[in-house]
Coordinates of C-alpha atoms in Angstrom, one line a residue:
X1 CA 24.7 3.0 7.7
X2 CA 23.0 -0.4 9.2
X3 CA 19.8 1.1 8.5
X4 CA 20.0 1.8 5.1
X5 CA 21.9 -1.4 4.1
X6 CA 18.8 -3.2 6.0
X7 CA 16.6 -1.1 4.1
X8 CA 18.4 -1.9 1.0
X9 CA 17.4 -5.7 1.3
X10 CA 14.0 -5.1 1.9
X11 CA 13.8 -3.3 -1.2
X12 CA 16.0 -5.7 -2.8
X13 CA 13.6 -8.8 -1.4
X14 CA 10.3 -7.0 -2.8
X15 CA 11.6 -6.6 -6.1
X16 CA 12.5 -10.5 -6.0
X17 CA 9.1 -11.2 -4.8
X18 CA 7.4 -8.7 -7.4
X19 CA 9.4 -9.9 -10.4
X20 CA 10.9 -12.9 -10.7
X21 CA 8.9 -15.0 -13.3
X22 CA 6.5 -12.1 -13.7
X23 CA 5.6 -12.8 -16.8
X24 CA 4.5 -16.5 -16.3
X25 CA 3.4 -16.8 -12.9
X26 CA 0.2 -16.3 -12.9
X27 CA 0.7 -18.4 -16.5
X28 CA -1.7 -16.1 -18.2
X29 CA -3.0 -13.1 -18.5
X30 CA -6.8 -11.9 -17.4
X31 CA -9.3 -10.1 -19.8
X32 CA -8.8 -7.3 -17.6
X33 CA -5.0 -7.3 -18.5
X34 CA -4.9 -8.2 -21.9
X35 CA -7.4 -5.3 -22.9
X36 CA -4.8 -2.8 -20.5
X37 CA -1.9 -4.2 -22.7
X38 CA -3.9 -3.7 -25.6
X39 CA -5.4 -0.4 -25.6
X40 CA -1.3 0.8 -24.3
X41 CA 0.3 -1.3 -27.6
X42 CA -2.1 0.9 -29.8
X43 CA -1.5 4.2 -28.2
X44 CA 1.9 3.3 -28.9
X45 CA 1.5 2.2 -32.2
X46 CA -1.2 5.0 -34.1
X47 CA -1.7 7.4 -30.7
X48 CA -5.3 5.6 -30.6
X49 CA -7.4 3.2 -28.6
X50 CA -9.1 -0.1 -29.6
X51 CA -11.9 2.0 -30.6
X52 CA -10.0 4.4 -32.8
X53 CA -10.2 7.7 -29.7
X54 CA -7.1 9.5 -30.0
X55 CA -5.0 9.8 -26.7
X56 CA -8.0 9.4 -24.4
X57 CA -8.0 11.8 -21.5
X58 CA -10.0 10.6 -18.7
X59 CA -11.0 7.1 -19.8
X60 CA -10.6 4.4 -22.3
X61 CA -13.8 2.8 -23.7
X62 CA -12.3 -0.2 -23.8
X63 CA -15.2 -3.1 -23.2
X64 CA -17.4 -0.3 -21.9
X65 CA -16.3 -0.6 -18.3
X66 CA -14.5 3.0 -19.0
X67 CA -11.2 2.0 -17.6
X68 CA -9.4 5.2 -15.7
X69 CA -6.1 6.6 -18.3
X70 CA -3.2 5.8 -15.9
X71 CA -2.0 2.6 -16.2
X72 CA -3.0 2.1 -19.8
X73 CA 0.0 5.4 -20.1
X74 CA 2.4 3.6 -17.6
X75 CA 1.9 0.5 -19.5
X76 CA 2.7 2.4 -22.6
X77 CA 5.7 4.1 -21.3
X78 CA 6.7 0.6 -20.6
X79 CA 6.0 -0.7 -23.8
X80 CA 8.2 2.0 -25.5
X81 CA 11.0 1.2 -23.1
X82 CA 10.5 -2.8 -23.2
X83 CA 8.1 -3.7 -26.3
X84 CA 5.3 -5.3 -25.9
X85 CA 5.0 -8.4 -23.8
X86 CA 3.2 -10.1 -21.1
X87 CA 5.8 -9.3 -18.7
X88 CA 5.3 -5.2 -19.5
X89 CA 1.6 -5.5 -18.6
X90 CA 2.3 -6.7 -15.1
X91 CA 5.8 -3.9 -15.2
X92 CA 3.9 -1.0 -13.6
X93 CA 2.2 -2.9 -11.1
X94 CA 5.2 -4.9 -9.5
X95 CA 6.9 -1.2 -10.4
X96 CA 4.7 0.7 -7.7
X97 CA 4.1 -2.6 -5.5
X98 CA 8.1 -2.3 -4.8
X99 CA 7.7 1.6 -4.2
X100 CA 5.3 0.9 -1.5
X101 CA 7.7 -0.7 0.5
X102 CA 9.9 2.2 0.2
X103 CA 7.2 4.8 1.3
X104 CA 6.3 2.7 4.1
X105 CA 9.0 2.9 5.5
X106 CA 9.2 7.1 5.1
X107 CA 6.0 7.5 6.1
X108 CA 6.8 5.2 9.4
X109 CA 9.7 7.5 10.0
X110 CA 7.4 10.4 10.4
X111 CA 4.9 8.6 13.0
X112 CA 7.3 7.1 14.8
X113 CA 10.8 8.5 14.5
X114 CA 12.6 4.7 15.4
X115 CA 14.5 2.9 13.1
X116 CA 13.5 -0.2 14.1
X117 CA 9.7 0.1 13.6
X118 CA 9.9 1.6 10.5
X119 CA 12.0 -1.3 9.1
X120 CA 10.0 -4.0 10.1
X121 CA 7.0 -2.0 8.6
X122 CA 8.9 -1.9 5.2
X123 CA 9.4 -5.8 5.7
X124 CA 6.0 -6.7 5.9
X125 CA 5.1 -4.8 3.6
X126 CA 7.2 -6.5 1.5
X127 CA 6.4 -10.0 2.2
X128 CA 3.0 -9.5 2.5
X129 CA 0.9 -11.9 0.8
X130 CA -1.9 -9.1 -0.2
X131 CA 0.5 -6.9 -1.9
X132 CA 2.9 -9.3 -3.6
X133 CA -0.3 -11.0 -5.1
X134 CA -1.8 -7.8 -6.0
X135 CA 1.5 -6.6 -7.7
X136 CA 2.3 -9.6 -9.7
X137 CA -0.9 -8.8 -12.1
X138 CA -1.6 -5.7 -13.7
X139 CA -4.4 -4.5 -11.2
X140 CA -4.7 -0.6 -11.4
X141 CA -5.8 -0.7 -7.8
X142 CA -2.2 -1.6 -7.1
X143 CA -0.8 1.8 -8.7
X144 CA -3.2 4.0 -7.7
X145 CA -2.1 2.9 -4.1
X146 CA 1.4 3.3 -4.7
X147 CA 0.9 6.9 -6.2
X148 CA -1.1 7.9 -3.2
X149 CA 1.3 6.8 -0.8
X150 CA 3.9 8.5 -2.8
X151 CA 1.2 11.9 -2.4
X152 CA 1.2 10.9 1.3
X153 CA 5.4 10.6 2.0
X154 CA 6.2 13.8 -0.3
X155 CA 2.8 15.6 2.4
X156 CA 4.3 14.6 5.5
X157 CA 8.2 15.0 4.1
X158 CA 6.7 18.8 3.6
X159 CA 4.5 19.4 7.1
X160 CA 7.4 17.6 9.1
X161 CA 9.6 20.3 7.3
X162 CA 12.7 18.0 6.3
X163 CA 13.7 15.0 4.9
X164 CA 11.6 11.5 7.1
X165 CA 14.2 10.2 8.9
X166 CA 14.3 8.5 12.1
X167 CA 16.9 10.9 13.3
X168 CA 14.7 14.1 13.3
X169 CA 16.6 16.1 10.9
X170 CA 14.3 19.7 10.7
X171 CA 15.7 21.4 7.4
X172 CA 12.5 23.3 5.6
X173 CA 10.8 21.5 3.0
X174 CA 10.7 23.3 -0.4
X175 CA 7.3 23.9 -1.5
X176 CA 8.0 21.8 -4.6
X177 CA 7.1 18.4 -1.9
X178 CA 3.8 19.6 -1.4
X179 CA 3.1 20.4 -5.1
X180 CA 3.7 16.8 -6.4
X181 CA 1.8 15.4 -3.6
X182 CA -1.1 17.2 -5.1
X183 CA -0.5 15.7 -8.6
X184 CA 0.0 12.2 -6.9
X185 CA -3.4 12.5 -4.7
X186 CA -4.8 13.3 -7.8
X187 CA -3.4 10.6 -10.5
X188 CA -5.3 7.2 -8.0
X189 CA -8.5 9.2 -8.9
X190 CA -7.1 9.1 -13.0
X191 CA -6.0 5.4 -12.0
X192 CA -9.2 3.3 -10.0
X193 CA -12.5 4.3 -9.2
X194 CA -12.6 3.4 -5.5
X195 CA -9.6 5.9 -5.3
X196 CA -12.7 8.4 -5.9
X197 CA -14.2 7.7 -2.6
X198 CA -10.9 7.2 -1.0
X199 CA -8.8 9.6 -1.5
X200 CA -11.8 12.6 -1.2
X201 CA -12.4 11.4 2.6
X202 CA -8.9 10.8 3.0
X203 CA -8.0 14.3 2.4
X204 CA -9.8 15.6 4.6
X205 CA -8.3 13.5 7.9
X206 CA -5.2 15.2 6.9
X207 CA -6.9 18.7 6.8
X208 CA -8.0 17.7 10.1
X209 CA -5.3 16.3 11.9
X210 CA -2.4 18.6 10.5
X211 CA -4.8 21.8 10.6
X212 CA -2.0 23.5 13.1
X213 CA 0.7 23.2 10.1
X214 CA -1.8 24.1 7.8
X215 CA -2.6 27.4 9.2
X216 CA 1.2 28.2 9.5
X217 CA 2.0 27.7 5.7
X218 CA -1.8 28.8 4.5
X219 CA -0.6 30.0 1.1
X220 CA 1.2 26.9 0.3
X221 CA -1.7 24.8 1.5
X222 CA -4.1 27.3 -0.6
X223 CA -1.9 26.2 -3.9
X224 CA -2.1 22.7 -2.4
X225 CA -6.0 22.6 -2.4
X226 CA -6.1 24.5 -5.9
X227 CA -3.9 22.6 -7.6
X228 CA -6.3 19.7 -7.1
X229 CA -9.1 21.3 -7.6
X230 CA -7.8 22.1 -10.9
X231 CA -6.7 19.2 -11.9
X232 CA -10.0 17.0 -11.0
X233 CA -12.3 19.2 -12.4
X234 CA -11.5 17.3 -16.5
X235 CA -12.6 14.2 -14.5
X236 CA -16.1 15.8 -13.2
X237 CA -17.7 15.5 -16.5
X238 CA -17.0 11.8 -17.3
X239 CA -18.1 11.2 -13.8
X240 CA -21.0 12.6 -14.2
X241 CA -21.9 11.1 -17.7
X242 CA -24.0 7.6 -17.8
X243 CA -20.5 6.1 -19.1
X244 CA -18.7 7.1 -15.9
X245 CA -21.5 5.8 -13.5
X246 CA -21.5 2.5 -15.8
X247 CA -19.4 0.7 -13.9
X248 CA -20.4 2.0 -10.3
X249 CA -23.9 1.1 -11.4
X250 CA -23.7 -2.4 -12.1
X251 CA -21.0 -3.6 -8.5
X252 CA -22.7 -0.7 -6.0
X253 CA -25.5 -2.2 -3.2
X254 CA -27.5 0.9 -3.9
X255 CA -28.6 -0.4 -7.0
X256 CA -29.8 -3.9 -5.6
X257 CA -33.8 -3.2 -5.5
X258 CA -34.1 -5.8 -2.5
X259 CA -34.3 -3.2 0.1
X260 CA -36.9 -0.9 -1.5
X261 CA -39.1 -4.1 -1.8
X262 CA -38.3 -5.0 1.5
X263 CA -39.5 -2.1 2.8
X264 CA -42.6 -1.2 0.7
X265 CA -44.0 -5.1 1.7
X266 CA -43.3 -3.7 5.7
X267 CA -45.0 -0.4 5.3
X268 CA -48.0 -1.5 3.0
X269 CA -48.4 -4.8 6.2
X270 CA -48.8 -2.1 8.3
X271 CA -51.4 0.1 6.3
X272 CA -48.5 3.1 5.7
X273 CA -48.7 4.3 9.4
X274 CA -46.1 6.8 9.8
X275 CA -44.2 4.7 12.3
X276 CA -43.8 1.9 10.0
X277 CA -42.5 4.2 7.3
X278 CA -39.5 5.7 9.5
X279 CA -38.8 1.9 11.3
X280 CA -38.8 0.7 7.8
X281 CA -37.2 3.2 5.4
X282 CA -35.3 2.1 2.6
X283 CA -32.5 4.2 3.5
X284 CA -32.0 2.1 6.7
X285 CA -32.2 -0.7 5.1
X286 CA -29.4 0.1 2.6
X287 CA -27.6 1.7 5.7
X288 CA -27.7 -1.8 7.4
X289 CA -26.9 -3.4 4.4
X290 CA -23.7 -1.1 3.9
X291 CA -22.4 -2.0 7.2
X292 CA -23.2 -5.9 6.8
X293 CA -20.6 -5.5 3.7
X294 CA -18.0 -3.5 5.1
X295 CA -17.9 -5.1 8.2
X296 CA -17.0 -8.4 5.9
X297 CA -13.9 -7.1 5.0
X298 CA -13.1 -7.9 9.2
X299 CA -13.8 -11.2 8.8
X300 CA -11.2 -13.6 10.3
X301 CA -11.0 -15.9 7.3
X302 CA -10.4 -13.7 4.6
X303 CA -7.5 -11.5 6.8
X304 CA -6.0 -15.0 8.5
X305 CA -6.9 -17.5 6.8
X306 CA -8.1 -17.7 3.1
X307 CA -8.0 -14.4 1.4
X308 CA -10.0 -13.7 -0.6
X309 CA -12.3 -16.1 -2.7
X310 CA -12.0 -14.3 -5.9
X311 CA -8.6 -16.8 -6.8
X312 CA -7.3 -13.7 -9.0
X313 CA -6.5 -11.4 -5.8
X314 CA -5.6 -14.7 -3.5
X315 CA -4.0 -18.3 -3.4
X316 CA -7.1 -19.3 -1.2
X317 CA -5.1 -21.3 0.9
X318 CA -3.3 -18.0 2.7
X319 CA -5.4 -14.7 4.7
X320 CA -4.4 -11.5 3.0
X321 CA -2.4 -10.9 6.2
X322 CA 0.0 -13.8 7.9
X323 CA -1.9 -15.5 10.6
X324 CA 0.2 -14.0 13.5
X325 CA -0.1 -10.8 12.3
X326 CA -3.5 -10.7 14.4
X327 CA -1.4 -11.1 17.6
X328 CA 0.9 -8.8 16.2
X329 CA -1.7 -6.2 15.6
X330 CA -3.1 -6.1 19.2
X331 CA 0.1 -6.0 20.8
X332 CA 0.4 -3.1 18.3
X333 CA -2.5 -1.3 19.4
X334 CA -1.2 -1.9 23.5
X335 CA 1.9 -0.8 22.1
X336 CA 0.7 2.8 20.3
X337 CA -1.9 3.1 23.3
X338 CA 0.8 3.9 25.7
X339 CA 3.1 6.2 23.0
X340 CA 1.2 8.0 21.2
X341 CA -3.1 7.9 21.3
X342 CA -3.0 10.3 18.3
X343 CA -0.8 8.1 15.8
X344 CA -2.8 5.4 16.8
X345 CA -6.0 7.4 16.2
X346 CA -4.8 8.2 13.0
X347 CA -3.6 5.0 11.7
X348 CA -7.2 3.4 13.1
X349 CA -9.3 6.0 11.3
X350 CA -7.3 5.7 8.0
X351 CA -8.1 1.9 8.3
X352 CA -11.6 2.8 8.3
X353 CA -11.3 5.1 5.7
X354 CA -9.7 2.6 3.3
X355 CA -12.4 0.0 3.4
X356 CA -14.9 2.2 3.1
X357 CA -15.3 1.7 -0.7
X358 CA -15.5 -1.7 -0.5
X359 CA -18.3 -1.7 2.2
X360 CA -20.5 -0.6 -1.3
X361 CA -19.7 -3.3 -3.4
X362 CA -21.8 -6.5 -4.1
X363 CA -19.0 -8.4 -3.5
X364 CA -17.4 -8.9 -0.2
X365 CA -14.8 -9.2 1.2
X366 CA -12.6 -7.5 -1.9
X367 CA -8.8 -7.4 -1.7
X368 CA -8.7 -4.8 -4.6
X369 CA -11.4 -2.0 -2.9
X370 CA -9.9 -2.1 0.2
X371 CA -6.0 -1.9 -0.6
X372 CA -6.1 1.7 0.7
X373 CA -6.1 0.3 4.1
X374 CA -2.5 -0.6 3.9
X375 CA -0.2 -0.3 5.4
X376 CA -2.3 0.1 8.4
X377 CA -2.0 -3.9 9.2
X378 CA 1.5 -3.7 8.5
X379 CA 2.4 -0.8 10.5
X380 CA 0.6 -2.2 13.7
X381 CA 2.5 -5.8 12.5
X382 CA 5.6 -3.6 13.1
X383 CA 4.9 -1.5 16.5
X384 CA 3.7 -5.2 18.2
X385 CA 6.6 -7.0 16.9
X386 CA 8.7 -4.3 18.8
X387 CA 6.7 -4.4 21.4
X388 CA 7.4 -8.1 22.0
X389 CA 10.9 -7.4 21.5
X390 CA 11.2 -5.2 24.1
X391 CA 8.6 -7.0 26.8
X392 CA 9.3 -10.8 25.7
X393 CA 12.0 -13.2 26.7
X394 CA 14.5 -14.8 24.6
X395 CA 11.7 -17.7 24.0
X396 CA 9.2 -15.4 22.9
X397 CA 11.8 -13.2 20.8
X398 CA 12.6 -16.3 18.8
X399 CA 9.6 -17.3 18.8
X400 CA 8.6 -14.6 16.8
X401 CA 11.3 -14.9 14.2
X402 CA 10.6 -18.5 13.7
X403 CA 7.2 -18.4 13.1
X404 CA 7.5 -15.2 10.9
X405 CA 9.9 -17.3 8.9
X406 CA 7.9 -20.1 8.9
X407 CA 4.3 -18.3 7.9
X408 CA 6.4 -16.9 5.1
X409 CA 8.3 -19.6 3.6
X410 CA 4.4 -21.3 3.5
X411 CA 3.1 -18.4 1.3
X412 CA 6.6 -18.6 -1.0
X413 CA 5.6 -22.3 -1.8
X414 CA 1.5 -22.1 -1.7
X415 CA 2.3 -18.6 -4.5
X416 CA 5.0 -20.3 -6.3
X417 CA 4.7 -24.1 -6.5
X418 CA 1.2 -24.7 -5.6
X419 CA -1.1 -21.7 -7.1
X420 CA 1.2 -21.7 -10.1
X421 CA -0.6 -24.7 -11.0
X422 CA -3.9 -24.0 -9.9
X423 CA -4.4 -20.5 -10.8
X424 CA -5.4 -20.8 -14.8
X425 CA -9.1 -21.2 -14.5
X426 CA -9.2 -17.7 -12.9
X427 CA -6.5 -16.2 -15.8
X428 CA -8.5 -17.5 -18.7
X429 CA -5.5 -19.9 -19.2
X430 CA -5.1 -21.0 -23.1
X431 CA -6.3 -17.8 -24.9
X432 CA -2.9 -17.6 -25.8
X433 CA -2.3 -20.9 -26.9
X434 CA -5.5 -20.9 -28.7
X435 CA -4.7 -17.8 -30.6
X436 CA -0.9 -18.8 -31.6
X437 CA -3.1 -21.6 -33.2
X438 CA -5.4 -19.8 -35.4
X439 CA -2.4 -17.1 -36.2
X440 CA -0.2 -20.1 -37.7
X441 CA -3.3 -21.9 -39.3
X442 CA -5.9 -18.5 -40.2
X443 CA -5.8 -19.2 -43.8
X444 CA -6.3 -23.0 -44.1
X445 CA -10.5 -22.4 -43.0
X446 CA -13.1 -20.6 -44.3
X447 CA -14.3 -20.0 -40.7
X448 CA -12.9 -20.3 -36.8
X449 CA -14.6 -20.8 -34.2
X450 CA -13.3 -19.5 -30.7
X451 CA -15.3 -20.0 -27.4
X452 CA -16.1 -17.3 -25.2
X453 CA -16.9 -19.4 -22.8
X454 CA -14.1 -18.1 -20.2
X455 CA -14.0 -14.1 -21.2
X456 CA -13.5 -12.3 -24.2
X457 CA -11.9 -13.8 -26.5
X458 CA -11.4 -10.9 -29.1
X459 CA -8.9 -9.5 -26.5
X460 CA -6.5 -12.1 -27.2
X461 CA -6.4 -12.0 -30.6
X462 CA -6.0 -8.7 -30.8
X463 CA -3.1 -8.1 -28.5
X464 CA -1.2 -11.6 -29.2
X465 CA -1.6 -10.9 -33.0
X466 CA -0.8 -7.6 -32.8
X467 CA -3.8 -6.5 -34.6
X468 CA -3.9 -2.6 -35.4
X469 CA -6.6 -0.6 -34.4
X470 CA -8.0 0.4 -37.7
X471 CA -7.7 -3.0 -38.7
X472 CA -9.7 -4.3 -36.4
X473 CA -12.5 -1.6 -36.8
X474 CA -12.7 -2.6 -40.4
X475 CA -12.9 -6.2 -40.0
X476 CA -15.3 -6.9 -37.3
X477 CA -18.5 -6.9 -36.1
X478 CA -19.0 -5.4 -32.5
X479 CA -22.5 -4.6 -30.9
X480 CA -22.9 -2.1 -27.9
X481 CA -25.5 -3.8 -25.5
X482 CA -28.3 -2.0 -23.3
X483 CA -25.8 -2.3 -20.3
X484 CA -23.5 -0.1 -22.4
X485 CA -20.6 -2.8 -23.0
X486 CA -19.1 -4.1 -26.3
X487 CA -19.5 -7.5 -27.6
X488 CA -17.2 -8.5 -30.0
X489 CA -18.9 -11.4 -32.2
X490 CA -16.5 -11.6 -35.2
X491 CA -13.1 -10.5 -36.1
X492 CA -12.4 -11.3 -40.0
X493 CA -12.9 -15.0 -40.4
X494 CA -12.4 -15.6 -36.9
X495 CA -16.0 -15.4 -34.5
X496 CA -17.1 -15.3 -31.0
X497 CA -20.3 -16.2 -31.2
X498 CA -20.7 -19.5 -31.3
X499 CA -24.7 -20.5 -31.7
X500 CA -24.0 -22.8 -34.8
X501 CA -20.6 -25.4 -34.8
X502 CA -21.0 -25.0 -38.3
X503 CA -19.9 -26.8 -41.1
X504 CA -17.3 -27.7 -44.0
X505 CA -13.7 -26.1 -43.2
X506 CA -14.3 -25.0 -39.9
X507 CA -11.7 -24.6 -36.8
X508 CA -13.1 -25.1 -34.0
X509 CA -11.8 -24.1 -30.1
X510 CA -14.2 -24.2 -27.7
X511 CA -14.5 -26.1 -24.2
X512 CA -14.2 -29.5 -23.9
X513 CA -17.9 -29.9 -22.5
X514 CA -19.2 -29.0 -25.9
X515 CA -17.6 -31.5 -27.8
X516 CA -19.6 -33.9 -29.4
X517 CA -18.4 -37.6 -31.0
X518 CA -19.8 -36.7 -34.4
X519 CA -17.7 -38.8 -37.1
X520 CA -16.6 -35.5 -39.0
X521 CA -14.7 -33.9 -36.3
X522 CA -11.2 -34.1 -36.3
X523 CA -9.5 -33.4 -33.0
X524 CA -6.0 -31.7 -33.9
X525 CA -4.7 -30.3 -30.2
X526 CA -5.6 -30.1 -26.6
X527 CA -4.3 -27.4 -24.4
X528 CA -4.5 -28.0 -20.9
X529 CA -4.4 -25.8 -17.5
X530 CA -1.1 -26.1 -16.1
X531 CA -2.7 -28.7 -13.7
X532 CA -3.2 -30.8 -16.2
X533 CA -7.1 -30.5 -16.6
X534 CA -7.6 -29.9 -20.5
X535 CA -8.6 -25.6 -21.4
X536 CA -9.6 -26.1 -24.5
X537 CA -10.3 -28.7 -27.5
X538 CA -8.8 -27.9 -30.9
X539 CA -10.6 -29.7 -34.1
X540 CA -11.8 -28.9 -37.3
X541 CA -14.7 -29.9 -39.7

């Protein structure tokens, strides 16, 4: 009973941290997000996408990034429960990022069969600054890791053959668990693309470490295997189409030509000789530049200290882990060392595992590609706080709860008092006022001008004014570039483009570096980060 009013808070405690003032902290929403909200309020509305698809299967054009189905039909769900609102485009993420915390600590329960362990995983889940950052925006990386480790608690609920407790009840599984942990290894591939190098290596550590229950249940496992083979094989095509490559194409190192040129300079300095071509293949030189980005994601500032750079993912003034977690996670390590070599095996190639897509993108160290490593951190966090319980005095034992208490309350006020006001340059801060603007003034100009100076624009008119699809399609003027993405450069009377201020009856809002102190302008409205710096400058001709 202790346990599961214990477990109760900690679930209770991630949903406070994953939605209180969801909606308007961050203040605003991302490109990223408004297009997600977007392309879910049209399904909801005509069945249709922005670009008039009807119920797209395995991707949604969207700005020609191809964006995976899942959320967009979460968000949708959502929308139909909720309406449409800023706070139902961040609803599945904070949705899943609250799961999470409840299949950590099942999944615990199976490795380690103590109460206490699996608890304190849960809890740092919970307040961990990587996750509750992550789950306050709509990032589809966030759900596709919550519906694998939903695939991964219903896998080992099924192979452990009863319900994860830390008691060790043995009742046999129905076959139904390891069914839906197919369809749940199989939506993260439907939901973010480095879930498509993920989950494909990660299946096969559990082929290889639970082999011995595989064998004894082979025609369940044979359904298992099938019933993912079938369902990924409508995703195959797209992924082999130019559209589904687009977007591996332009953030993968492979593409980067530095390393053939590199190498071709070596060879050709020393005339082609046959040795020169194997010391200096390309292949190596990718190779070496692989591990140089995967190995950032180690890096003690980004886990300790900083986060991440990219300020959408982090505060920047707090690591994606607490900064005695790295104790924690050695003492950890000691701990699972002497218990049990094979969890901790597991545990440490899973890590591995999870930043491996991140180790191919350009830019490193990335929060989002490398989410798949969790709960890895936190599960290690756990094992080494119990083993300081158990080894430490009553100094060191408080200790610990102090400074746990202590790292935390910091990352409460850094998210919520300090990176609430610092965090609108990075969420495109003011599209929304800008567009409540034109909405209440669109008739009074013959033209408007809005800058696209900090995203896409067009995505906020559409889904603040509620645009319709068809309406949209009829009224603007949208150019597919040679990289394969849509620019928007007109909606209606309102454009995007801005290459001419223009003149006579214009609205004009655009960044305050390109105003000018001509004597026809009229300055009407400023709108200002919520640190005060000014967004945007509203004036007319």
């Amino acid at each position: 009973m202790k346990t599961k009013i214990l477990l109760i808070f900690i679930i209770l405690l991630a949903f406070i941290l994953r939605f209180y003032q969801l909606g308007s902290n961050p203040s605003s929403l991302y490109w990223d997000e408004a297009s997600l909200g977007y392309n879910a309020w049209s399904v909801v509305q005509t069945g249709k996408d922005e670009h008039g698809d009807f119920l797209p299967f395995t991707n949604f054009t969207a700005f020609g990034d191809y964006k995976p189905p899942v959320y967009i039909y979460l968000m949708a769900a959502s929308i139909k429960l909720f309406g449409a609102s800023d706070f139902v485009v961040r609803f599945p993420s904070a949705f899943f990022g609250v799961v999470a915390v409840a299949c950590v600590y099942l999944i615990s329960c199976y490795f380690f069969r103590n109460g206490r362990i699996s608890l304190l995983a849960a809890f740092f889940i919970a307040i961990s600054p990587w996750v509750v950052s992550l789950s306050r925006v709509a990032f589809e990386a966030n759900v596709a890791w919550g519906l694998f480790l939903v695939g991964l608690t219903l896998f080992l609920s099924f192979c452990r053959g009863g319900v994860l407790s830390p008691n060790g009840r043995e009742n046999r599984a129905p076959t139904i668990k390891l069914l839906l942990s197919s369809v749940f290894f199989v939506l993260p591939l439907y939901t973010f693309n480095s879930s498509r190098i993920f989950i494909p290596l990660f299946l096969v550590l559990l082929g290889i470490f639970f082999y011995k229950r595989i064998l004894h249940s082979k025609a369940q496992f044979f359904i298992f295997y099938f019933l993912i083979f079938i369902l990924v094989m409508p995703l195959v095509p797209h992924l082999m189409s130019k559209e589904g490559q687009l977007r591996f194409r332009e953030v993968n190192i492979f593409t980067n030509p530095v390393p053939i040129e590199i190498s071709n300079e070596r060879i050709a300095r020393d005339n082609g000789a046959l040795w020169s071509k194997i010391i200096n293949n390309r292949r190596g030189f990718y190779f070496m530049d692989y591990l140089k980005h995967y190995t950032d994601n180690f890096k003690f500032d980004y886990l300790f200290l900083k986060g991440d750079v990219n300020g959408t993912f982090a505060t920047g003034r707090t690591g994606q882990l607490y900064i005695i977690d790295g104790a924690l996670i050695v003492a950890g390590v000691i701990f699972l060392l002497a218990k049990s070599k094979k969890t901790l095996l597991f545990l440490l190639l899973w890590l591995f595992l999870g930043i491996a897509p991140a180790g191919v993108a350009r830019e490193t160290p990335h929060a989002l590609r490398s989410l798949n490593a969790l709960p890895v951190y936190q599960i290690l966090t756990a094992a080494g706080f119990v083993f300081f319980l158990r080894k430490g005095k009553i100094l060191i034992k408080g200790s610990l709860f102090f400074l746990t208490a202590a790292v935390f309350t910091w990352y409460l006020n850094d998210y919520y008092l300090v990176y609430a006001k610092t965090q609108g340059k990075y969420f495109q801060y003011g599209y929304r006022q800008a567009v409540d603007y034109i909405m209440a003034h669109k008739n009074e100009y013959r033209q408007i001008y809005l800058t696209s100076h900090y995203g896409r624009p067009y995505i906020y008119v559409l889904w603040y004014g509620k645009i319709p699809a068809t309406e949209f399609l009829a009224n603007s003027n949208v150019v597919k570039n040679e990289f394969g993405f849509y620019n928007v450069y007109r909606f209606e009377n309102i454009y995007f483009n801005i290459t001419d201020l223009g003149a006579g009856n214009s609205l004009l809002i655009i960044e305050p570096q390109k105003m000018d102190d001509s004597p026809n302008r009229k300055i009407l409205e400023k709108i200002n980060y919520p640190s005060g710096e000014p967004a945007f400058i509203i004036w007319e001709t």
